[in-house]
PDB file of C-alpha atoms in Angstrom:
ATOM      1  CA  GLN J   1      73.683  90.920 115.146  1.00 90.00           C
ATOM      2  CA  VAL J   2      76.007  92.776 112.497  1.00 91.00           C
ATOM      3  CA  LEU J   3      79.365  94.008 113.979  1.00 95.00           C
ATOM      4  CA  LEU J   4      82.055  96.026 112.636  1.00 98.00           C
ATOM      5  CA  VAL J   5      85.206  96.368 114.290  1.00 98.00           C
ATOM      6  CA  GLU J   6      88.015  98.575 112.876  1.00 98.00           C
ATOM      7  CA  SER J   7      91.571  98.780 113.881  1.00 98.00           C
ATOM      8  CA  GLY J   8      94.800  99.387 113.157  1.00 98.00           C
ATOM      9  CA  GLY J   9      94.743 103.457 113.929  1.00 98.00           C
ATOM     10  CA  GLY J  10      97.185 105.508 115.866  1.00 98.00           C
ATOM     11  CA  LEU J  11     100.149 108.054 115.755  1.00 98.00           C
ATOM     12  CA  VAL J  12     102.546 108.257 112.878  1.00 98.00           C
ATOM     13  CA  GLN J  13     105.056 110.514 111.915  1.00 98.00           C
ATOM     14  CA  ALA J  14     103.632 112.513 108.354  1.00 98.00           C
ATOM     15  CA  GLY J  15     105.335 110.718 105.620  1.00 98.00           C
ATOM     16  CA  GLY J  16     104.399 107.477 107.353  1.00 98.00           C
ATOM     17  CA  SER J  17     101.756 104.403 106.555  1.00 98.00           C
ATOM     18  CA  LEU J  18      99.201 102.545 108.555  1.00 98.00           C
ATOM     19  CA  ARG J  19      96.867  99.598 107.689  1.00 98.00           C
ATOM     20  CA  LEU J  20      93.521  99.903 108.767  1.00 98.00           C
ATOM     21  CA  SER J  21      91.179  96.890 109.314  1.00 98.00           C
ATOM     22  CA  CYS J  22      87.385  96.210 109.315  1.00 98.00           C
ATOM     23  CA  ALA J  23      86.096  92.873 110.502  1.00 98.00           C
ATOM     24  CA  ALA J  24      82.873  92.203 109.536  1.00 98.00           C
ATOM     25  CA  SER J  25      80.332  89.242 111.568  1.00 97.00           C
ATOM     26  CA  GLY J  26      76.857  88.763 111.799  1.00 96.00           C
ATOM     27  CA  LEU J  27      76.204  89.077 107.636  1.00 94.00           C
ATOM     28  CA  THR J  28      77.159  87.679 104.532  1.00 95.00           C
ATOM     29  CA  PHE J  29      80.168  89.432 103.709  1.00 96.00           C
ATOM     30  CA  ILE J  30      80.474  89.121  99.825  1.00 96.00           C
ATOM     31  CA  ASP J  31      77.144  90.638  99.589  1.00 96.00           C
ATOM     32  CA  TYR J  32      78.334  93.832 100.743  1.00 97.00           C
ATOM     33  CA  ALA J  33      79.969  96.566  99.591  1.00 97.00           C
ATOM     34  CA  MET J  34      82.318  98.448 101.832  1.00 98.00           C
ATOM     35  CA  GLY J  35      83.351 101.959 102.176  1.00 98.00           C
ATOM     36  CA  TRP J  36      85.838 103.940 104.327  1.00 98.00           C
ATOM     37  CA  PHE J  37      84.852 107.251 105.877  1.00 98.00           C
ATOM     38  CA  ARG J  38      86.800 109.927 107.993  1.00 98.00           C
ATOM     39  CA  GLN J  39      85.843 112.474 110.173  1.00 98.00           C
ATOM     40  CA  ALA J  40      88.173 115.090 111.551  1.00 96.00           C
ATOM     41  CA  PRO J  41      87.483 116.915 114.628  1.00 91.00           C
ATOM     42  CA  GLY J  42      84.691 120.140 113.529  1.00 94.00           C
ATOM     43  CA  LYS J  43      84.197 118.768 110.424  1.00 95.00           C
ATOM     44  CA  GLU J  44      81.414 116.153 108.947  1.00 95.00           C
ATOM     45  CA  ARG J  45      82.099 112.771 107.980  1.00 95.00           C
ATOM     46  CA  GLU J  46      83.488 112.274 104.273  1.00 97.00           C
ATOM     47  CA  PHE J  47      83.958 109.669 102.068  1.00 98.00           C
ATOM     48  CA  VAL J  48      87.664 108.074 101.970  1.00 98.00           C
ATOM     49  CA  ALA J  49      87.814 105.183 100.143  1.00 98.00           C
ATOM     50  CA  ALA J  50      84.790 101.919  98.867  1.00 98.00           C
ATOM     51  CA  ILE J  51      85.614  98.611  97.570  1.00 98.00           C
ATOM     52  CA  SER J  52      82.739  96.329  95.679  1.00 96.00           C
ATOM     53  CA  TRP J  53      81.827  93.078  97.250  1.00 95.00           C
ATOM     54  CA  SER J  54      84.361  91.256  94.793  1.00 93.00           C
ATOM     55  CA  GLY J  55      87.240  93.363  95.365  1.00 92.00           C
ATOM     56  CA  GLY J  56      87.174  94.095  91.653  1.00 94.00           C
ATOM     57  CA  ASN J  57      86.267  97.986  91.890  1.00 96.00           C
ATOM     58  CA  THR J  58      87.725 100.637  94.045  1.00 97.00           C
ATOM     59  CA  TYR J  59      87.154 103.981  94.248  1.00 97.00           C
ATOM     60  CA  TYR J  60      88.439 106.773  95.962  1.00 98.00           C
ATOM     61  CA  ALA J  61      88.110 110.393  97.305  1.00 98.00           C
ATOM     62  CA  ASP J  62      90.639 112.642  95.427  1.00 98.00           C
ATOM     63  CA  SER J  63      92.674 113.678  98.346  1.00 97.00           C
ATOM     64  CA  VAL J  64      93.689 110.314  98.696  1.00 98.00           C
ATOM     65  CA  LYS J  65      94.127 108.725  95.358  1.00 98.00           C
ATOM     66  CA  GLY J  66      97.229 107.636  94.784  1.00 98.00           C
ATOM     67  CA  ARG J  67      98.462 107.359  98.664  1.00 98.00           C
ATOM     68  CA  PHE J  68      95.487 104.906  99.998  1.00 98.00           C
ATOM     69  CA  THR J  69      94.542 101.602  98.531  1.00 98.00           C
ATOM     70  CA  SER J  70      91.231  99.579  99.830  1.00 98.00           C
ATOM     71  CA  SER J  71      91.346  95.615  99.629  1.00 98.00           C
ATOM     72  CA  ARG J  72      89.501  92.879 101.080  1.00 98.00           C
ATOM     73  CA  ASP J  73      89.719  89.361 101.863  1.00 98.00           C
ATOM     74  CA  ASN J  74      86.253  87.588 102.185  1.00 97.00           C
ATOM     75  CA  ALA J  75      87.149  84.462 103.503  1.00 97.00           C
ATOM     76  CA  LYS J  76      88.396  86.437 106.469  1.00 98.00           C
ATOM     77  CA  ASN J  77      85.204  89.011 106.288  1.00 98.00           C
ATOM     78  CA  THR J  78      87.889  91.992 106.391  1.00 98.00           C
ATOM     79  CA  VAL J  79      88.392  95.013 104.424  1.00 98.00           C
ATOM     80  CA  TYR J  80      91.325  96.724 104.758  1.00 98.00           C
ATOM     81  CA  LEU J  81      92.776 100.489 103.859  1.00 98.00           C
ATOM     82  CA  GLN J  82      96.428 100.861 103.505  1.00 98.00           C
ATOM     83  CA  MET J  83      97.293 104.358 103.910  1.00 98.00           C
ATOM     84  CA  ASN J  84     100.838 105.647 102.561  1.00 98.00           C
ATOM     85  CA  SER J  85     102.312 109.270 102.074  1.00 98.00           C
ATOM     86  CA  LEU J  86     100.247 110.325 105.505  1.00 98.00           C
ATOM     87  CA  GLU J  87      99.453 113.550 105.790  1.00 98.00           C
ATOM     88  CA  PRO J  88      98.412 115.845 108.953  1.00 97.00           C
ATOM     89  CA  GLU J  89      94.907 116.326 106.778  1.00 97.00           C
ATOM     90  CA  ASP J  90      94.401 112.619 107.172  1.00 98.00           C
ATOM     91  CA  THR J  91      93.979 112.819 111.286  1.00 98.00           C
ATOM     92  CA  ALA J  92      90.604 111.933 111.536  1.00 98.00           C
ATOM     93  CA  VAL J  93      88.616 108.793 112.991  1.00 98.00           C
ATOM     94  CA  TYR J  94      88.497 106.536 110.337  1.00 98.00           C
ATOM     95  CA  TYR J  95      85.177 104.618 109.803  1.00 98.00           C
ATOM     96  CA  CYS J  96      84.425 101.612 107.956  1.00 98.00           C
ATOM     97  CA  GLY J  97      80.601 100.940 106.589  1.00 98.00           C
ATOM     98  CA  ALA J  98      78.513  98.044 104.723  1.00 97.00           C
ATOM     99  CA  THR J  99      76.246  98.658 102.079  1.00 97.00           C
ATOM    100  CA  GLU J 100      74.218  96.343  99.863  1.00 95.00           C
ATOM    101  CA  SER J 101      74.123  98.854  97.634  1.00 92.00           C
ATOM    102  CA  GLN J 102      75.939  98.971  93.794  1.00 87.00           C
ATOM    103  CA  ALA J 103      75.881 102.602  93.520  1.00 87.00           C
ATOM    104  CA  LYS J 104      76.405 105.791  95.373  1.00 92.00           C
ATOM    105  CA  TYR J 105      79.353 104.523  97.397  1.00 95.00           C
ATOM    106  CA  SER J 106      80.488 108.035  98.225  1.00 94.00           C
ATOM    107  CA  VAL J 107      77.320 108.997 100.267  1.00 95.00           C
ATOM    108  CA  TYR J 108      77.225 108.716 103.711  1.00 94.00           C
ATOM    109  CA  SER J 109      73.475 107.851 103.828  1.00 94.00           C
ATOM    110  CA  THR J 110      74.137 104.600 101.104  1.00 96.00           C
ATOM    111  CA  TYR J 111      75.741 102.313 104.238  1.00 96.00           C
ATOM    112  CA  ALA J 112      73.359 100.860 106.523  1.00 93.00           C
ATOM    113  CA  ARG J 113      76.081  99.605 108.908  1.00 95.00           C
ATOM    114  CA  TRP J 114      78.507 101.171 110.480  1.00 97.00           C
ATOM    115  CA  GLY J 115      81.699 100.560 112.996  1.00 97.00           C
ATOM    116  CA  GLN J 116      82.909 102.386 115.864  1.00 97.00           C
ATOM    117  CA  GLY J 117      85.837 103.868 114.330  1.00 97.00           C
ATOM    118  CA  THR J 118      89.332 103.913 114.655  1.00 98.00           C
ATOM    119  CA  LYS J 119      91.699 107.385 115.244  1.00 98.00           C
ATOM    120  CA  VAL J 120      94.269 108.287 113.366  1.00 98.00           C
ATOM    121  CA  THR J 121      97.012 111.295 114.232  1.00 98.00           C
ATOM    122  CA  VAL J 122      99.334 112.416 111.427  1.00 98.00           C
ATOM    123  CA  ALA J 123     102.011 114.504 113.543  1.00 98.00           C
ATOM    124  CA  SER J 124     103.713 116.838 111.141  1.00 93.00           C
TER     125      SER J 124
END
């Protein structure tokens, strides 16, 4: 059974930082690129970041470029999202997804597996 479990969300002041983690099990982790999406209340889920299976390639939404960094530890089957300079607009539930695809990382339907999400609230 494939399981993705996000953690690390919480309440932070604007300008602060959080690091999200997504631990994967039940799959061969290096076969998957991993993505981060978020969904704010009343809005559609949107792409945030993605990282290739090796970690050698990363991709970011324009809204988070320069502030967020995705990394992965294949020995721990875990992907991370370091979020700095957080803004109230970053408030959302953050989800990690896993895909065997090597393209279209910013597309929601590319991902076959999803975690349950972790909530991030940025106070102004």
